[in-house]
Amino acid sequence: MGAAAPKPLNLRAMSNAWDNPIAFASELSLYYSQLEASGHRQPARDWTTEQEAT
């Protein structure tokens, strides 16, 4: 099993935004960016680009 994901750097902002879905989604996106930068999450695929046929 891999290493545990780190605590969000923006945990307080995520907690404060809990009752506001738009603000919480924005803070969650920042946390996902943090996870990608630290290698704990694979970058999301860009669904707007065409994939090659296999």
PDB file of N, CA, C and O in Angstrom, residues 2-47:
ATOM      1  N   GLY A   2       0.493   2.281  -0.704  1.00  0.00           N
ATOM      2  CA  GLY A   2       1.286   3.496  -0.808  1.00  0.00           C
ATOM      3  C   GLY A   2       1.213   4.347   0.440  1.00  0.00           C
ATOM      4  O   GLY A   2       0.492   4.042   1.396  1.00  0.00           O
ATOM      5  N   ALA A   3       1.977   5.401   0.423  1.00  0.00           N
ATOM      6  CA  ALA A   3       1.996   6.327   1.557  1.00  0.00           C
ATOM      7  C   ALA A   3       0.665   7.072   1.650  1.00  0.00           C
ATOM      8  O   ALA A   3      -0.005   7.300   0.646  1.00  0.00           O
ATOM      9  N   ALA A   4       0.311   7.436   2.854  1.00  0.00           N
ATOM     10  CA  ALA A   4      -0.921   8.191   3.073  1.00  0.00           C
ATOM     11  C   ALA A   4      -0.805   9.575   2.435  1.00  0.00           C
ATOM     12  O   ALA A   4       0.278  10.145   2.366  1.00  0.00           O
ATOM     13  N   ALA A   5      -1.920  10.090   1.984  1.00  0.00           N
ATOM     14  CA  ALA A   5      -1.939  11.433   1.404  1.00  0.00           C
ATOM     15  C   ALA A   5      -1.661  12.461   2.495  1.00  0.00           C
ATOM     16  O   ALA A   5      -2.075  12.286   3.641  1.00  0.00           O
ATOM     17  N   PRO A   6      -0.960  13.537   2.172  1.00  0.00           N
ATOM     18  CA  PRO A   6      -0.652  14.556   3.172  1.00  0.00           C
ATOM     19  C   PRO A   6      -1.897  15.364   3.551  1.00  0.00           C
ATOM     20  O   PRO A   6      -2.867  15.436   2.799  1.00  0.00           O
ATOM     21  N   LYS A   7      -1.829  15.972   4.714  1.00  0.00           N
ATOM     22  CA  LYS A   7      -2.897  16.848   5.175  1.00  0.00           C
ATOM     23  C   LYS A   7      -2.983  18.039   4.222  1.00  0.00           C
ATOM     24  O   LYS A   7      -1.954  18.567   3.800  1.00  0.00           O
ATOM     25  N   PRO A   8      -4.187  18.467   3.867  1.00  0.00           N
ATOM     26  CA  PRO A   8      -4.310  19.622   2.965  1.00  0.00           C
ATOM     27  C   PRO A   8      -3.691  20.874   3.569  1.00  0.00           C
ATOM     28  O   PRO A   8      -3.877  21.169   4.753  1.00  0.00           O
ATOM     29  N   LEU A   9      -2.941  21.606   2.753  1.00  0.00           N
ATOM     30  CA  LEU A   9      -2.391  22.878   3.198  1.00  0.00           C
ATOM     31  C   LEU A   9      -3.508  23.893   3.422  1.00  0.00           C
ATOM     32  O   LEU A   9      -3.356  24.833   4.193  1.00  0.00           O
ATOM     33  N   ASN A  10      -4.637  23.671   2.748  1.00  0.00           N
ATOM     34  CA  ASN A  10      -5.776  24.581   2.847  1.00  0.00           C
ATOM     35  C   ASN A  10      -6.910  23.963   3.670  1.00  0.00           C
ATOM     36  O   ASN A  10      -8.083  24.220   3.419  1.00  0.00           O
ATOM     37  N   LEU A  11      -6.580  23.169   4.674  1.00  0.00           N
ATOM     38  CA  LEU A  11      -7.594  22.476   5.468  1.00  0.00           C
ATOM     39  C   LEU A  11      -8.553  23.458   6.133  1.00  0.00           C
ATOM     40  O   LEU A  11      -9.767  23.239   6.128  1.00  0.00           O
ATOM     41  N   ARG A  12      -8.036  24.537   6.687  1.00  0.00           N
ATOM     42  CA  ARG A  12      -8.916  25.519   7.347  1.00  0.00           C
ATOM     43  C   ARG A  12      -9.884  26.139   6.329  1.00  0.00           C
ATOM     44  O   ARG A  12     -11.075  26.289   6.600  1.00  0.00           O
ATOM     45  N   ALA A  13      -9.393  26.467   5.149  1.00  0.00           N
ATOM     46  CA  ALA A  13     -10.259  27.044   4.113  1.00  0.00           C
ATOM     47  C   ALA A  13     -11.301  26.022   3.665  1.00  0.00           C
ATOM     48  O   ALA A  13     -12.461  26.379   3.427  1.00  0.00           O
ATOM     49  N   MET A  14     -10.910  24.748   3.568  1.00  0.00           N
ATOM     50  CA  MET A  14     -11.883  23.708   3.198  1.00  0.00           C
ATOM     51  C   MET A  14     -12.957  23.587   4.273  1.00  0.00           C
ATOM     52  O   MET A  14     -14.148  23.465   3.958  1.00  0.00           O
ATOM     53  N   SER A  15     -12.548  23.628   5.523  1.00  0.00           N
ATOM     54  CA  SER A  15     -13.510  23.541   6.632  1.00  0.00           C
ATOM     55  C   SER A  15     -14.454  24.732   6.631  1.00  0.00           C
ATOM     56  O   SER A  15     -15.665  24.566   6.837  1.00  0.00           O
ATOM     57  N   ASN A  16     -13.926  25.915   6.406  1.00  0.00           N
ATOM     58  CA  ASN A  16     -14.763  27.123   6.383  1.00  0.00           C
ATOM     59  C   ASN A  16     -15.735  27.121   5.208  1.00  0.00           C
ATOM     60  O   ASN A  16     -16.799  27.735   5.283  1.00  0.00           O
ATOM     61  N   ALA A  17     -15.388  26.444   4.133  1.00  0.00           N
ATOM     62  CA  ALA A  17     -16.221  26.430   2.923  1.00  0.00           C
ATOM     63  C   ALA A  17     -17.205  25.256   2.899  1.00  0.00           C
ATOM     64  O   ALA A  17     -17.927  25.091   1.921  1.00  0.00           O
ATOM     65  N   TRP A  18     -17.257  24.465   3.945  1.00  0.00           N
ATOM     66  CA  TRP A  18     -18.063  23.239   3.949  1.00  0.00           C
ATOM     67  C   TRP A  18     -19.522  23.482   3.565  1.00  0.00           C
ATOM     68  O   TRP A  18     -20.126  22.695   2.850  1.00  0.00           O
ATOM     69  N   ASP A  19     -20.124  24.570   4.007  1.00  0.00           N
ATOM     70  CA  ASP A  19     -21.535  24.852   3.738  1.00  0.00           C
ATOM     71  C   ASP A  19     -21.767  25.589   2.424  1.00  0.00           C
ATOM     72  O   ASP A  19     -22.906  25.963   2.129  1.00  0.00           O
ATOM     73  N   ASN A  20     -20.717  25.833   1.665  1.00  0.00           N
ATOM     74  CA  ASN A  20     -20.836  26.528   0.386  1.00  0.00           C
ATOM     75  C   ASN A  20     -20.257  25.615  -0.697  1.00  0.00           C
ATOM     76  O   ASN A  20     -19.033  25.546  -0.847  1.00  0.00           O
ATOM     77  N   PRO A  21     -21.125  24.919  -1.437  1.00  0.00           N
ATOM     78  CA  PRO A  21     -20.618  23.925  -2.394  1.00  0.00           C
ATOM     79  C   PRO A  21     -19.635  24.472  -3.430  1.00  0.00           C
ATOM     80  O   PRO A  21     -18.671  23.804  -3.770  1.00  0.00           O
ATOM     81  N   ILE A  22     -19.853  25.679  -3.896  1.00  0.00           N
ATOM     82  CA  ILE A  22     -18.962  26.260  -4.913  1.00  0.00           C
ATOM     83  C   ILE A  22     -17.596  26.555  -4.302  1.00  0.00           C
ATOM     84  O   ILE A  22     -16.553  26.203  -4.870  1.00  0.00           O
ATOM     85  N   ALA A  23     -17.574  27.166  -3.136  1.00  0.00           N
ATOM     86  CA  ALA A  23     -16.304  27.473  -2.471  1.00  0.00           C
ATOM     87  C   ALA A  23     -15.578  26.191  -2.074  1.00  0.00           C
ATOM     88  O   ALA A  23     -14.354  26.092  -2.208  1.00  0.00           O
ATOM     89  N   PHE A  24     -16.333  25.188  -1.605  1.00  0.00           N
ATOM     90  CA  PHE A  24     -15.698  23.936  -1.208  1.00  0.00           C
ATOM     91  C   PHE A  24     -15.084  23.238  -2.420  1.00  0.00           C
ATOM     92  O   PHE A  24     -13.970  22.706  -2.345  1.00  0.00           O
ATOM     93  N   ALA A  25     -15.783  23.248  -3.539  1.00  0.00           N
ATOM     94  CA  ALA A  25     -15.242  22.632  -4.760  1.00  0.00           C
ATOM     95  C   ALA A  25     -13.956  23.327  -5.186  1.00  0.00           C
ATOM     96  O   ALA A  25     -13.010  22.678  -5.632  1.00  0.00           O
ATOM     97  N   SER A  26     -13.897  24.628  -5.036  1.00  0.00           N
ATOM     98  CA  SER A  26     -12.691  25.378  -5.379  1.00  0.00           C
ATOM     99  C   SER A  26     -11.529  24.977  -4.471  1.00  0.00           C
ATOM    100  O   SER A  26     -10.408  24.753  -4.944  1.00  0.00           O
ATOM    101  N   GLU A  27     -11.794  24.871  -3.170  1.00  0.00           N
ATOM    102  CA  GLU A  27     -10.752  24.466  -2.223  1.00  0.00           C
ATOM    103  C   GLU A  27     -10.331  23.017  -2.449  1.00  0.00           C
ATOM    104  O   GLU A  27      -9.152  22.680  -2.341  1.00  0.00           O
ATOM    105  N   LEU A  28     -11.278  22.162  -2.791  1.00  0.00           N
ATOM    106  CA  LEU A  28     -10.967  20.761  -3.077  1.00  0.00           C
ATOM    107  C   LEU A  28     -10.076  20.653  -4.312  1.00  0.00           C
ATOM    108  O   LEU A  28      -9.139  19.857  -4.351  1.00  0.00           O
ATOM    109  N   SER A  29     -10.352  21.487  -5.306  1.00  0.00           N
ATOM    110  CA  SER A  29      -9.518  21.511  -6.503  1.00  0.00           C
ATOM    111  C   SER A  29      -8.086  21.913  -6.157  1.00  0.00           C
ATOM    112  O   SER A  29      -7.128  21.341  -6.692  1.00  0.00           O
ATOM    113  N   LEU A  30      -7.933  22.865  -5.260  1.00  0.00           N
ATOM    114  CA  LEU A  30      -6.591  23.265  -4.826  1.00  0.00           C
ATOM    115  C   LEU A  30      -5.886  22.103  -4.123  1.00  0.00           C
ATOM    116  O   LEU A  30      -4.687  21.879  -4.320  1.00  0.00           O
ATOM    117  N   TYR A  31      -6.624  21.360  -3.313  1.00  0.00           N
ATOM    118  CA  TYR A  31      -6.035  20.203  -2.626  1.00  0.00           C
ATOM    119  C   TYR A  31      -5.628  19.137  -3.633  1.00  0.00           C
ATOM    120  O   TYR A  31      -4.555  18.550  -3.529  1.00  0.00           O
ATOM    121  N   TYR A  32      -6.460  18.891  -4.640  1.00  0.00           N
ATOM    122  CA  TYR A  32      -6.094  17.918  -5.677  1.00  0.00           C
ATOM    123  C   TYR A  32      -4.826  18.352  -6.408  1.00  0.00           C
ATOM    124  O   TYR A  32      -3.978  17.523  -6.742  1.00  0.00           O
ATOM    125  N   SER A  33      -4.678  19.642  -6.647  1.00  0.00           N
ATOM    126  CA  SER A  33      -3.456  20.149  -7.276  1.00  0.00           C
ATOM    127  C   SER A  33      -2.249  19.892  -6.387  1.00  0.00           C
ATOM    128  O   SER A  33      -1.169  19.526  -6.854  1.00  0.00           O
ATOM    129  N   GLN A  34      -2.435  20.077  -5.067  1.00  0.00           N
ATOM    130  CA  GLN A  34      -1.360  19.797  -4.118  1.00  0.00           C
ATOM    131  C   GLN A  34      -0.980  18.320  -4.167  1.00  0.00           C
ATOM    132  O   GLN A  34       0.203  17.976  -4.170  1.00  0.00           O
ATOM    133  N   LEU A  35      -1.972  17.433  -4.227  1.00  0.00           N
ATOM    134  CA  LEU A  35      -1.698  16.002  -4.283  1.00  0.00           C
ATOM    135  C   LEU A  35      -0.967  15.623  -5.572  1.00  0.00           C
ATOM    136  O   LEU A  35      -0.061  14.793  -5.553  1.00  0.00           O
ATOM    137  N   GLU A  36      -1.352  16.216  -6.694  1.00  0.00           N
ATOM    138  CA  GLU A  36      -0.677  15.941  -7.960  1.00  0.00           C
ATOM    139  C   GLU A  36       0.778  16.405  -7.906  1.00  0.00           C
ATOM    140  O   GLU A  36       1.677  15.701  -8.362  1.00  0.00           O
ATOM    141  N   ALA A  37       1.009  17.580  -7.319  1.00  0.00           N
ATOM    142  CA  ALA A  37       2.368  18.119  -7.239  1.00  0.00           C
ATOM    143  C   ALA A  37       3.273  17.254  -6.360  1.00  0.00           C
ATOM    144  O   ALA A  37       4.471  17.144  -6.611  1.00  0.00           O
ATOM    145  N   SER A  38       2.679  16.613  -5.339  1.00  0.00           N
ATOM    146  CA  SER A  38       3.486  15.792  -4.437  1.00  0.00           C
ATOM    147  C   SER A  38       3.561  14.329  -4.882  1.00  0.00           C
ATOM    148  O   SER A  38       4.201  13.517  -4.226  1.00  0.00           O
ATOM    149  N   GLY A  39       2.892  14.000  -6.001  1.00  0.00           N
ATOM    150  CA  GLY A  39       2.953  12.641  -6.528  1.00  0.00           C
ATOM    151  C   GLY A  39       1.987  11.663  -5.886  1.00  0.00           C
ATOM    152  O   GLY A  39       2.083  10.471  -6.113  1.00  0.00           O
ATOM    153  N   HIS A  40       1.027  12.156  -5.116  1.00  0.00           N
ATOM    154  CA  HIS A  40       0.055  11.290  -4.457  1.00  0.00           C
ATOM    155  C   HIS A  40      -1.202  11.065  -5.299  1.00  0.00           C
ATOM    156  O   HIS A  40      -2.068  10.285  -4.920  1.00  0.00           O
ATOM    157  N   ARG A  41      -1.325  11.757  -6.414  1.00  0.00           N
ATOM    158  CA  ARG A  41      -2.511  11.632  -7.272  1.00  0.00           C
ATOM    159  C   ARG A  41      -2.082  11.792  -8.719  1.00  0.00           C
ATOM    160  O   ARG A  41      -1.270  12.662  -9.046  1.00  0.00           O
ATOM    161  N   GLN A  42      -2.639  10.977  -9.579  1.00  0.00           N
ATOM    162  CA  GLN A  42      -2.363  11.105 -11.008  1.00  0.00           C
ATOM    163  C   GLN A  42      -3.143  12.303 -11.558  1.00  0.00           C
ATOM    164  O   GLN A  42      -4.287  12.530 -11.154  1.00  0.00           O
ATOM    165  N   PRO A  43      -2.545  13.066 -12.445  1.00  0.00           N
ATOM    166  CA  PRO A  43      -3.286  14.185 -13.052  1.00  0.00           C
ATOM    167  C   PRO A  43      -4.536  13.675 -13.776  1.00  0.00           C
ATOM    168  O   PRO A  43      -4.537  12.593 -14.359  1.00  0.00           O
ATOM    169  N   ALA A  44      -5.595  14.447 -13.690  1.00  0.00           N
ATOM    170  CA  ALA A  44      -6.849  14.075 -14.355  1.00  0.00           C
ATOM    171  C   ALA A  44      -6.677  14.191 -15.866  1.00  0.00           C
ATOM    172  O   ALA A  44      -5.971  15.074 -16.367  1.00  0.00           O
ATOM    173  N   ARG A  45      -7.317  13.277 -16.600  1.00  0.00           N
ATOM    174  CA  ARG A  45      -7.267  13.325 -18.061  1.00  0.00           C
ATOM    175  C   ARG A  45      -8.106  14.489 -18.566  1.00  0.00           C
ATOM    176  O   ARG A  45      -9.173  14.781 -18.030  1.00  0.00           O
ATOM    177  N   ASP A  46      -7.619  15.169 -19.569  1.00  0.00           N
ATOM    178  CA  ASP A  46      -8.349  16.274 -20.186  1.00  0.00           C
ATOM    179  C   ASP A  46      -9.418  15.681 -21.107  1.00  0.00           C
ATOM    180  O   ASP A  46      -9.111  15.141 -22.166  1.00  0.00           O
ATOM    181  N   TRP A  47     -10.672  15.757 -20.688  1.00  0.00           N
ATOM    182  CA  TRP A  47     -11.777  15.161 -21.452  1.00  0.00           C
ATOM    183  C   TRP A  47     -12.118  15.956 -22.707  1.00  0.00           C
ATOM    184  O   TRP A  47     -12.918  15.495 -23.531  1.00  0.00           O
TER     185      TRP A  47
END
